[in-house]
Amino acid sequence: MIDPGVLSRKLAARALVLVGQGRNLPEALLAADSAALPPRGRAFARRLAIGVVRHQRRLLGDLRPLLSAPVREPLVEKLLLIGLFELEAATVPPRAAVHSAVEAAPARARSLVNAILRRRQREGPRALSGDPAERHSYPAWLATALQADWPELGPDILARGNEEAPLVLRVNRRLLSRAEYADALHQAGISARPVGTDGLVLETSAPLASLPGFALGQVAVQGLAAQQVAPLMELSAACRVLDACAAPGGKTAHMAELAPDCAFDALDQDAARLAACADNFARSEAQVRTLVGDATTRVWWDQQPYDRILLDAPCSGTGVIRRHPDIKWLRRAADVTALRELQRQMLENLWSLLRPGGLLVYTTCSILSAENDAVLAAFCGAHANARQVPFALAEGEATAQGWRVPPGGDWEGFYYARLRKV
């Protein structure tokens, strides 16, 4: 029988090969999955894969001096990176880390894997340069952009991107209070602490399906920064509300919980993701109409203007790198330029669907100014009937056009702006 630890390392290595081919990490782990692995083995493989992706640049820098020639097989290279990560992280004895990596390798490559990892054991890690991009393992373009946009926090933000993100829940206040749900968690042996207005941060790891009331819609997974969006909408009775890029639906559900008398439309061009949203809405008893459509067009629109529009725009995701470290390697500088144009097109189209006096809230989980203030400044400069609506949050800082929050602690990186149509 094959050691489950060896199977976990094989799964992690296969997933890392797929990430190198452009797949995101969750999809890669699913595609590389092995039926022979129990849930604990899959969780271990996921931790290994996340660790390697998170520190990929530094690990590759460690590996290259140990090689006399490049490794031609991607799977073997990924197993070497896993071995280096385990030697660095010291979560298992070095001997076990080396042995498992060797056993997971194809027979023809085992002597190479053994020699490289043994040498790394003897010599220790190389000295790092003072370059923040290398030290914190980021592509140069992204490290440069983040440090330019956050001159006082730049190196800090790079370091925070390599931390573990907390698991934050949002309690459905229509069904029970946060105190009542916290007590239910306590009874189940799960510790949590309150955060924000409706949030709880889990301090004890637990599968989502095992959370009390999860299947009944009493609680949903939603980051603390994302939980700030619904209150910014200024929802009042009988508002007609559009969530223009709704999937996965957490913000729509939150709005429906806060203002059940409003009429909500959830729009998304991905029909499969929208169907999953509908299931989540039903679970939380949110009354929402789902519409398949593209926010840059009006084909789906019924010609009735909206009182409130939320545009949680497609973006680079640079504010949630803690949770999705593969963003560092899957994004390119050119992607930001393309996303900025898409954001502009969506704003332009949706503005025409907003009634005079209505409010549009623009948000992203990016912390790059090119996708945030730059987009809003250009839009407001071209629309005399767009007025900023100021606000302040418990975290972050005001910008020229809105509000931004850096990642760290309980918060993911986020951007918000509010525009009134006058």
Tab-separated table of C-alpha atoms in Angstrom:
chain	number	residue	atom	x	y	z
A	1	MET	CA	0.000	0.000	0.000
A	2	ILE	CA	1.341	3.444	-0.963
A	3	ASP	CA	2.009	5.821	1.903
A	4	PRO	CA	-0.805	8.464	2.010
A	5	GLY	CA	1.879	11.130	2.517
A	6	VAL	CA	3.473	10.123	-0.783
A	7	LEU	CA	0.060	10.290	-2.511
A	8	SER	CA	-0.499	13.775	-1.069
A	9	ARG	CA	2.808	14.974	-2.473
A	10	LYS	CA	2.015	13.450	-5.864
A	11	LEU	CA	-1.358	15.239	-5.888
A	12	ALA	CA	0.238	18.551	-4.909
A	13	ALA	CA	2.910	18.182	-7.612
A	14	ARG	CA	0.338	17.371	-10.335
A	15	ALA	CA	-1.721	20.390	-9.293
A	16	LEU	CA	1.347	22.641	-9.398
A	17	VAL	CA	2.102	21.486	-12.940
A	18	LEU	CA	-1.431	22.545	-13.948
A	19	VAL	CA	-1.003	25.931	-12.260
A	20	GLY	CA	2.164	26.367	-14.317
A	21	GLN	CA	0.000	25.767	-17.391
A	22	GLY	CA	-2.398	28.571	-16.412
A	23	ARG	CA	-5.028	26.821	-14.268
A	24	ASN	CA	-6.036	28.406	-10.975
A	25	LEU	CA	-5.090	26.410	-7.889
A	26	PRO	CA	-8.569	25.223	-6.769
A	27	GLU	CA	-9.329	23.934	-10.279
A	28	ALA	CA	-5.887	22.337	-10.511
A	29	LEU	CA	-6.325	20.491	-7.222
A	30	LEU	CA	-9.697	19.138	-8.363
A	31	ALA	CA	-8.334	18.063	-11.747
A	32	ALA	CA	-5.322	16.336	-10.151
A	33	ASP	CA	-7.331	14.668	-7.363
A	34	SER	CA	-6.870	11.029	-6.478
A	35	ALA	CA	-9.744	8.858	-5.276
A	36	ALA	CA	-7.234	6.948	-3.156
A	37	LEU	CA	-6.676	9.933	-0.869
A	38	PRO	CA	-8.775	10.458	2.282
A	39	PRO	CA	-9.932	14.035	3.123
A	40	ARG	CA	-6.942	14.619	5.436
A	41	GLY	CA	-4.585	13.665	2.611
A	42	ARG	CA	-6.287	16.112	0.249
A	43	ALA	CA	-6.086	18.868	2.857
A	44	PHE	CA	-2.356	18.158	3.292
A	45	ALA	CA	-1.821	18.259	-0.487
A	46	ARG	CA	-3.634	21.587	-0.626
A	47	ARG	CA	-1.417	23.034	2.115
A	48	LEU	CA	1.720	21.899	0.282
A	49	ALA	CA	0.523	23.321	-3.034
A	50	ILE	CA	-0.424	26.661	-1.453
A	51	GLY	CA	2.947	26.859	0.286
A	52	VAL	CA	4.880	26.267	-2.931
A	53	VAL	CA	2.764	28.719	-4.944
A	54	ARG	CA	3.049	31.339	-2.208
A	55	HIS	CA	6.880	31.120	-2.109
A	56	GLN	CA	7.498	29.988	-5.684
A	57	ARG	CA	10.017	32.633	-6.746
A	58	ARG	CA	12.195	32.137	-3.686
A	59	LEU	CA	12.034	28.339	-3.915
A	60	LEU	CA	13.031	28.419	-7.582
A	61	GLY	CA	15.940	30.654	-6.588
A	62	ASP	CA	16.956	28.037	-4.007
A	63	LEU	CA	16.689	25.214	-6.528
A	64	ARG	CA	18.677	26.607	-9.456
A	65	PRO	CA	22.127	26.689	-7.779
A	66	LEU	CA	21.655	23.048	-6.756
A	67	LEU	CA	21.206	21.886	-10.357
A	68	SER	CA	23.892	21.168	-12.928
A	69	ALA	CA	21.250	21.330	-15.684
A	70	PRO	CA	17.573	22.425	-15.815
A	71	VAL	CA	15.003	19.823	-14.786
A	72	ARG	CA	13.156	18.848	-17.950
A	73	GLU	CA	10.152	17.152	-16.343
A	74	PRO	CA	7.714	19.663	-14.764
A	75	LEU	CA	6.441	17.036	-12.303
A	76	VAL	CA	9.966	16.354	-11.005
A	77	GLU	CA	10.660	20.084	-10.660
A	78	LYS	CA	7.459	20.543	-8.646
A	79	LEU	CA	8.366	17.641	-6.344
A	80	LEU	CA	11.749	19.266	-5.743
A	81	LEU	CA	10.013	22.549	-4.877
A	82	ILE	CA	7.699	20.694	-2.487
A	83	GLY	CA	10.726	19.096	-0.829
A	84	LEU	CA	12.485	22.465	-0.503
A	85	PHE	CA	9.344	24.035	0.934
A	86	GLU	CA	9.003	21.273	3.517
A	87	LEU	CA	12.659	21.575	4.515
A	88	GLU	CA	12.169	25.321	4.946
A	89	ALA	CA	8.819	25.132	6.738
A	90	ALA	CA	10.042	22.335	9.055
A	91	THR	CA	6.512	21.012	9.580
A	92	VAL	CA	7.821	17.430	9.256
A	93	PRO	CA	11.277	15.993	10.098
A	94	PRO	CA	13.768	16.682	7.277
A	95	ARG	CA	14.389	12.988	6.761
A	96	ALA	CA	10.662	12.373	6.223
A	97	ALA	CA	10.363	15.311	3.816
A	98	VAL	CA	13.222	14.027	1.663
A	99	HIS	CA	12.064	10.400	1.777
A	100	SER	CA	8.481	11.264	0.760
A	101	ALA	CA	9.591	13.478	-2.119
A	102	VAL	CA	11.883	10.715	-3.399
A	103	GLU	CA	9.127	8.087	-3.151
A	104	ALA	CA	6.679	10.379	-4.974
A	105	ALA	CA	9.085	10.898	-7.883
A	106	PRO	CA	9.149	8.678	-10.994
A	107	ALA	CA	11.699	5.860	-10.554
A	108	ARG	CA	14.036	7.383	-13.163
A	109	ALA	CA	14.269	10.670	-11.213
A	110	ARG	CA	14.541	9.404	-7.636
A	111	SER	CA	18.315	9.570	-7.403
A	112	LEU	CA	18.240	13.178	-8.657
A	113	VAL	CA	15.546	14.213	-6.167
A	114	ASN	CA	17.406	12.508	-3.338
A	115	ALA	CA	20.754	14.131	-4.233
A	116	ILE	CA	19.310	17.643	-4.595
A	117	LEU	CA	17.339	17.577	-1.350
A	118	ARG	CA	20.188	15.998	0.624
A	119	ARG	CA	22.514	18.717	-0.621
A	120	ARG	CA	19.993	21.378	0.403
A	121	GLN	CA	19.861	19.753	3.847
A	122	ARG	CA	23.635	19.980	4.186
A	123	GLU	CA	24.119	23.488	2.809
A	124	GLY	CA	20.992	25.198	4.121
A	125	PRO	CA	19.050	27.943	2.316
A	126	ARG	CA	20.827	30.567	0.245
A	127	ALA	CA	21.085	34.159	1.429
A	128	LEU	CA	18.324	36.375	0.055
A	129	SER	CA	18.956	39.690	-1.657
A	130	GLY	CA	17.397	42.926	-0.446
A	131	ASP	CA	14.957	42.949	-3.374
A	132	PRO	CA	11.421	42.873	-1.835
A	133	ALA	CA	10.082	41.021	-4.891
A	134	GLU	CA	12.551	38.184	-4.337
A	135	ARG	CA	12.328	38.216	-0.552
A	136	HIS	CA	8.532	37.982	-0.554
A	137	SER	CA	8.268	35.980	-3.800
A	138	TYR	CA	6.368	38.255	-6.200
A	139	PRO	CA	6.761	38.898	-9.910
A	140	ALA	CA	8.750	42.101	-10.403
A	141	TRP	CA	5.954	43.998	-12.192
A	142	LEU	CA	3.459	43.390	-9.375
A	143	ALA	CA	5.888	44.199	-6.573
A	144	THR	CA	6.788	47.453	-8.342
A	145	ALA	CA	3.130	48.415	-8.863
A	146	LEU	CA	2.152	47.686	-5.258
A	147	GLN	CA	5.061	49.649	-3.845
A	148	ALA	CA	4.273	52.593	-6.161
A	149	ASP	CA	0.604	52.653	-5.106
A	150	TRP	CA	1.371	52.105	-1.400
A	151	PRO	CA	4.673	53.934	-0.805
A	152	GLU	CA	4.408	53.711	2.985
A	153	LEU	CA	3.064	50.154	3.179
A	154	GLY	CA	4.577	48.533	0.073
A	155	PRO	CA	6.984	45.981	1.644
A	156	ASP	CA	4.443	45.357	4.397
A	157	ILE	CA	1.742	44.538	1.855
A	158	LEU	CA	4.071	42.128	0.053
A	159	ALA	CA	4.769	40.341	3.340
A	160	ARG	CA	1.084	40.224	4.296
A	161	GLY	CA	0.275	38.507	1.007
A	162	ASN	CA	2.159	35.442	2.283
A	163	GLU	CA	0.166	35.173	5.512
A	164	GLU	CA	-2.752	32.825	6.127
A	165	ALA	CA	-6.106	34.522	5.603
A	166	PRO	CA	-8.692	34.165	8.386
A	167	LEU	CA	-11.984	32.392	7.710
A	168	VAL	CA	-14.705	34.991	8.289
A	169	LEU	CA	-18.412	34.194	8.509
A	170	ARG	CA	-21.395	36.510	8.141
A	171	VAL	CA	-24.396	35.706	10.309
A	172	ASN	CA	-27.814	36.043	8.639
A	173	ARG	CA	-29.385	38.541	11.012
A	174	ARG	CA	-32.860	37.843	9.592
A	175	LEU	CA	-32.684	34.342	11.039
A	176	LEU	CA	-30.765	34.821	14.298
A	177	SER	CA	-28.401	37.186	16.119
A	178	ARG	CA	-24.643	36.945	16.006
A	179	ALA	CA	-24.579	36.149	19.734
A	180	GLU	CA	-27.008	33.256	19.195
A	181	TYR	CA	-24.889	31.841	16.382
A	182	ALA	CA	-21.673	32.268	18.358
A	183	ASP	CA	-23.277	30.250	21.138
A	184	ALA	CA	-24.218	27.514	18.628
A	185	LEU	CA	-20.585	27.398	17.491
A	186	HIS	CA	-19.431	27.175	21.098
A	187	GLN	CA	-21.797	24.263	21.713
A	188	ALA	CA	-20.266	22.532	18.673
A	189	GLY	CA	-16.749	23.020	20.081
A	190	ILE	CA	-15.794	25.690	17.551
A	191	SER	CA	-14.299	28.924	18.870
A	192	ALA	CA	-14.897	32.229	17.109
A	193	ARG	CA	-14.601	35.913	17.859
A	194	PRO	CA	-16.851	38.762	16.686
A	195	VAL	CA	-15.671	41.157	14.009
A	196	GLY	CA	-17.502	43.976	12.262
A	197	THR	CA	-21.288	44.144	12.579
A	198	ASP	CA	-22.373	40.649	11.564
A	199	GLY	CA	-19.054	38.789	11.284
A	200	LEU	CA	-17.333	36.008	13.189
A	201	VAL	CA	-13.738	34.902	12.672
A	202	LEU	CA	-13.272	31.169	13.187
A	203	GLU	CA	-10.367	30.441	15.494
A	204	THR	CA	-10.896	26.675	15.296
A	205	SER	CA	-10.658	24.992	11.902
A	206	ALA	CA	-13.824	23.195	10.803
A	207	PRO	CA	-15.288	21.973	7.479
A	208	LEU	CA	-17.984	24.366	6.280
A	209	ALA	CA	-20.563	21.608	5.994
A	210	SER	CA	-20.102	20.859	9.701
A	211	LEU	CA	-20.902	24.410	10.821
A	212	PRO	CA	-24.202	24.657	12.737
A	213	GLY	CA	-26.993	25.998	10.534
A	214	PHE	CA	-24.794	26.326	7.430
A	215	ALA	CA	-27.183	24.244	5.321
A	216	LEU	CA	-30.086	26.323	6.662
A	217	GLY	CA	-28.616	29.637	5.567
A	218	GLN	CA	-27.929	30.897	9.069
A	219	VAL	CA	-24.362	31.780	8.126
A	220	ALA	CA	-22.290	32.355	4.997
A	221	VAL	CA	-18.574	32.670	4.282
A	222	GLN	CA	-17.794	36.299	3.445
A	223	GLY	CA	-14.684	38.384	4.045
A	224	LEU	CA	-14.889	41.336	6.400
A	225	ALA	CA	-14.143	43.894	3.664
A	226	ALA	CA	-16.867	42.403	1.459
A	227	GLN	CA	-19.313	42.651	4.373
A	228	GLN	CA	-18.999	46.457	4.225
A	229	VAL	CA	-20.538	46.663	0.745
A	230	ALA	CA	-24.241	46.073	1.483
A	231	PRO	CA	-24.502	48.857	4.106
A	232	LEU	CA	-22.889	51.312	1.628
A	233	MET	CA	-25.821	50.775	-0.761
A	234	GLU	CA	-28.171	52.909	1.402
A	235	LEU	CA	-31.047	50.532	0.734
A	236	SER	CA	-34.524	51.796	1.532
A	237	ALA	CA	-37.963	50.238	1.202
A	238	ALA	CA	-39.052	49.328	-2.322
A	239	CYS	CA	-35.693	50.112	-3.961
A	240	ARG	CA	-35.044	48.386	-7.255
A	241	VAL	CA	-31.512	46.996	-6.934
A	242	LEU	CA	-29.080	45.448	-9.428
A	243	ASP	CA	-25.979	43.464	-8.508
A	244	ALA	CA	-24.273	43.638	-11.893
A	245	CYS	CA	-21.544	40.994	-11.411
A	246	ALA	CA	-23.294	38.913	-8.789
A	247	ALA	CA	-21.525	35.542	-8.626
A	248	PRO	CA	-20.836	34.014	-6.153
A	249	GLY	CA	-23.775	35.945	-4.685
A	250	GLY	CA	-22.628	36.796	-1.173
A	251	LYS	CA	-23.124	40.551	-1.522
A	252	THR	CA	-26.573	40.120	-3.108
A	253	ALA	CA	-27.657	37.814	-0.299
A	254	HIS	CA	-26.364	40.251	2.299
A	255	MET	CA	-28.322	43.119	0.727
A	256	ALA	CA	-31.473	40.979	0.636
A	257	GLU	CA	-31.012	40.143	4.315
A	258	LEU	CA	-30.682	43.824	5.231
A	259	ALA	CA	-33.548	45.074	3.042
A	260	PRO	CA	-36.011	42.253	2.267
A	261	ASP	CA	-38.598	44.716	0.890
A	262	CYS	CA	-36.365	45.709	-2.026
A	263	ALA	CA	-36.536	44.069	-5.463
A	264	PHE	CA	-33.182	42.467	-6.284
A	265	ASP	CA	-31.785	41.436	-9.655
A	266	ALA	CA	-28.556	39.403	-9.717
A	267	LEU	CA	-26.805	39.558	-13.080
A	268	ASP	CA	-23.875	37.450	-14.225
A	269	GLN	CA	-22.726	36.191	-17.616
A	270	ASP	CA	-21.702	32.784	-16.228
A	271	ALA	CA	-24.891	30.709	-16.170
A	272	ALA	CA	-23.385	27.891	-14.080
A	273	ARG	CA	-22.128	30.255	-11.376
A	274	LEU	CA	-25.468	32.063	-11.407
A	275	ALA	CA	-27.282	28.762	-10.861
A	276	ALA	CA	-25.088	28.169	-7.801
A	277	CYS	CA	-26.015	31.679	-6.627
A	278	ALA	CA	-29.703	30.799	-6.894
A	279	ASP	CA	-29.124	27.793	-4.634
A	280	ASN	CA	-27.380	30.024	-2.093
A	281	PHE	CA	-30.185	32.580	-2.250
A	282	ALA	CA	-32.739	29.850	-1.568
A	283	ARG	CA	-30.672	28.543	1.337
A	284	SER	CA	-30.577	31.974	2.982
A	285	GLU	CA	-34.238	32.739	2.091
A	286	ALA	CA	-33.190	35.721	-0.044
A	287	GLN	CA	-35.736	36.792	-2.663
A	288	VAL	CA	-33.613	37.513	-5.746
A	289	ARG	CA	-34.268	37.308	-9.487
A	290	THR	CA	-31.297	35.925	-11.420
A	291	LEU	CA	-30.440	37.163	-14.918
A	292	VAL	CA	-27.831	35.717	-17.281
A	293	GLY	CA	-26.204	38.572	-19.142
A	294	ASP	CA	-23.183	40.759	-19.806
A	295	ALA	CA	-22.926	43.990	-17.797
A	296	THR	CA	-21.418	45.771	-20.823
A	297	THR	CA	-24.675	45.273	-22.802
A	298	ARG	CA	-28.407	45.909	-22.256
A	299	VAL	CA	-29.808	42.803	-23.962
A	300	TRP	CA	-30.974	41.405	-20.620
A	301	TRP	CA	-32.486	44.695	-19.327
A	302	ASP	CA	-36.276	45.161	-19.024
A	303	GLN	CA	-36.077	48.944	-19.603
A	304	GLN	CA	-36.968	49.754	-15.991
A	305	PRO	CA	-34.310	51.942	-14.290
A	306	TYR	CA	-32.667	50.914	-11.035
A	307	ASP	CA	-32.523	52.908	-7.794
A	308	ARG	CA	-29.289	51.213	-6.701
A	309	ILE	CA	-26.596	49.437	-8.696
A	310	LEU	CA	-23.651	47.501	-7.309
A	311	LEU	CA	-20.755	46.962	-9.677
A	312	ASP	CA	-18.330	44.598	-7.962
A	313	ALA	CA	-16.131	44.751	-11.013
A	314	PRO	CA	-13.941	41.981	-12.437
A	315	CYS	CA	-10.390	42.792	-11.351
A	316	SER	CA	-6.883	41.460	-10.798
A	317	GLY	CA	-7.755	40.193	-7.290
A	318	THR	CA	-4.544	41.622	-5.852
A	319	GLY	CA	-6.288	42.333	-2.539
A	320	VAL	CA	-6.991	38.642	-1.872
A	321	ILE	CA	-3.565	37.131	-2.602
A	322	ARG	CA	-3.474	35.726	0.951
A	323	ARG	CA	-6.402	33.497	0.040
A	324	HIS	CA	-5.444	32.948	-3.616
A	325	PRO	CA	-1.634	33.038	-3.905
A	326	ASP	CA	-1.778	31.785	-7.503
A	327	ILE	CA	-2.943	35.295	-8.473
A	328	LYS	CA	0.700	36.371	-8.231
A	329	TRP	CA	1.681	34.073	-11.087
A	330	LEU	CA	-1.502	33.924	-13.177
A	331	ARG	CA	-1.822	37.713	-13.619
A	332	ARG	CA	0.227	39.811	-16.009
A	333	ALA	CA	0.690	43.575	-16.237
A	334	ALA	CA	-1.258	43.514	-19.519
A	335	ASP	CA	-4.225	41.961	-17.689
A	336	VAL	CA	-4.601	45.118	-15.581
A	337	THR	CA	-4.836	47.239	-18.732
A	338	ALA	CA	-7.495	44.937	-20.206
A	339	LEU	CA	-9.443	44.799	-16.934
A	340	ARG	CA	-9.401	48.579	-16.637
A	341	GLU	CA	-11.028	48.863	-20.067
A	342	LEU	CA	-13.665	46.273	-19.087
A	343	GLN	CA	-14.374	48.150	-15.863
A	344	ARG	CA	-14.809	51.372	-17.850
A	345	GLN	CA	-17.248	49.720	-20.273
A	346	MET	CA	-19.317	48.276	-17.435
A	347	LEU	CA	-19.496	51.610	-15.607
A	348	GLU	CA	-20.510	53.392	-18.804
A	349	ASN	CA	-23.291	50.940	-19.592
A	350	LEU	CA	-24.667	50.563	-16.072
A	351	TRP	CA	-24.727	54.315	-15.450
A	352	SER	CA	-27.382	54.629	-18.156
A	353	LEU	CA	-29.581	52.102	-16.278
A	354	LEU	CA	-29.537	54.129	-13.048
A	355	ARG	CA	-32.415	56.535	-12.432
A	356	PRO	CA	-31.647	60.194	-11.614
A	357	GLY	CA	-30.987	60.454	-7.909
A	358	GLY	CA	-29.900	56.811	-7.809
A	359	LEU	CA	-26.694	55.476	-6.262
A	360	LEU	CA	-24.013	53.318	-7.884
A	361	VAL	CA	-21.445	51.582	-5.671
A	362	TYR	CA	-18.222	50.496	-7.400
A	363	THR	CA	-16.020	47.931	-5.647
A	364	THR	CA	-13.080	45.680	-6.428
A	365	CYS	CA	-10.865	43.296	-4.486
A	366	SER	CA	-7.872	44.935	-6.180
A	367	ILE	CA	-5.424	47.222	-4.394
A	368	LEU	CA	-3.988	48.661	-7.612
A	369	SER	CA	-4.930	52.282	-8.275
A	370	ALA	CA	-5.093	51.602	-12.013
A	371	GLU	CA	-8.275	49.572	-11.453
A	372	ASN	CA	-9.728	51.853	-8.812
A	373	ASP	CA	-9.144	55.592	-8.501
A	374	ALA	CA	-7.911	55.867	-12.096
A	375	VAL	CA	-11.112	54.263	-13.409
A	376	LEU	CA	-13.371	56.468	-11.276
A	377	ALA	CA	-11.460	59.647	-12.073
A	378	ALA	CA	-11.759	59.056	-15.815
A	379	PHE	CA	-15.460	58.210	-15.501
A	380	CYS	CA	-16.344	61.226	-13.359
A	381	GLY	CA	-14.355	63.482	-15.668
A	382	ALA	CA	-16.516	62.331	-18.580
A	383	HIS	CA	-19.886	62.505	-16.735
A	384	ALA	CA	-20.995	65.821	-15.298
A	385	ASN	CA	-23.976	64.104	-13.609
A	386	ALA	CA	-21.762	61.849	-11.437
A	387	ARG	CA	-21.135	63.039	-7.880
A	388	GLN	CA	-19.011	61.328	-5.256
A	389	VAL	CA	-20.812	60.355	-2.052
A	390	PRO	CA	-18.256	60.414	0.801
A	391	PHE	CA	-18.099	57.807	3.567
A	392	ALA	CA	-15.637	56.292	6.008
A	393	LEU	CA	-14.993	52.753	7.223
A	394	ALA	CA	-13.391	51.352	10.366
A	395	GLU	CA	-10.295	50.315	8.399
A	396	GLY	CA	-8.324	51.828	5.530
A	397	GLU	CA	-8.101	55.345	4.180
A	398	ALA	CA	-9.846	57.825	1.907
A	399	THR	CA	-8.530	58.238	-1.639
A	400	ALA	CA	-9.182	60.937	-4.222
A	401	GLN	CA	-12.211	59.023	-5.507
A	402	GLY	CA	-13.253	56.582	-2.779
A	403	TRP	CA	-11.845	54.411	-0.006
A	404	ARG	CA	-9.221	51.679	0.041
A	405	VAL	CA	-8.310	48.996	2.572
A	406	PRO	CA	-4.923	47.231	2.595
A	407	PRO	CA	-4.861	43.478	3.238
A	408	GLY	CA	-3.902	42.346	6.706
A	409	GLY	CA	-5.371	41.104	9.958
A	410	ASP	CA	-9.074	40.339	9.524
A	411	TRP	CA	-9.384	42.407	6.331
A	412	GLU	CA	-8.820	41.515	2.713
A	413	GLY	CA	-7.613	44.263	0.385
A	414	PHE	CA	-10.560	46.156	-1.075
A	415	TYR	CA	-11.676	49.349	-2.828
A	416	TYR	CA	-15.020	51.178	-2.653
A	417	ALA	CA	-16.493	54.242	-4.352
A	418	ARG	CA	-20.030	55.683	-4.381
A	419	LEU	CA	-21.526	57.839	-7.132
A	420	ARG	CA	-24.866	59.669	-7.082
A	421	LYS	CA	-26.545	60.389	-10.415
A	422	VAL	CA	-27.674	64.022	-10.327
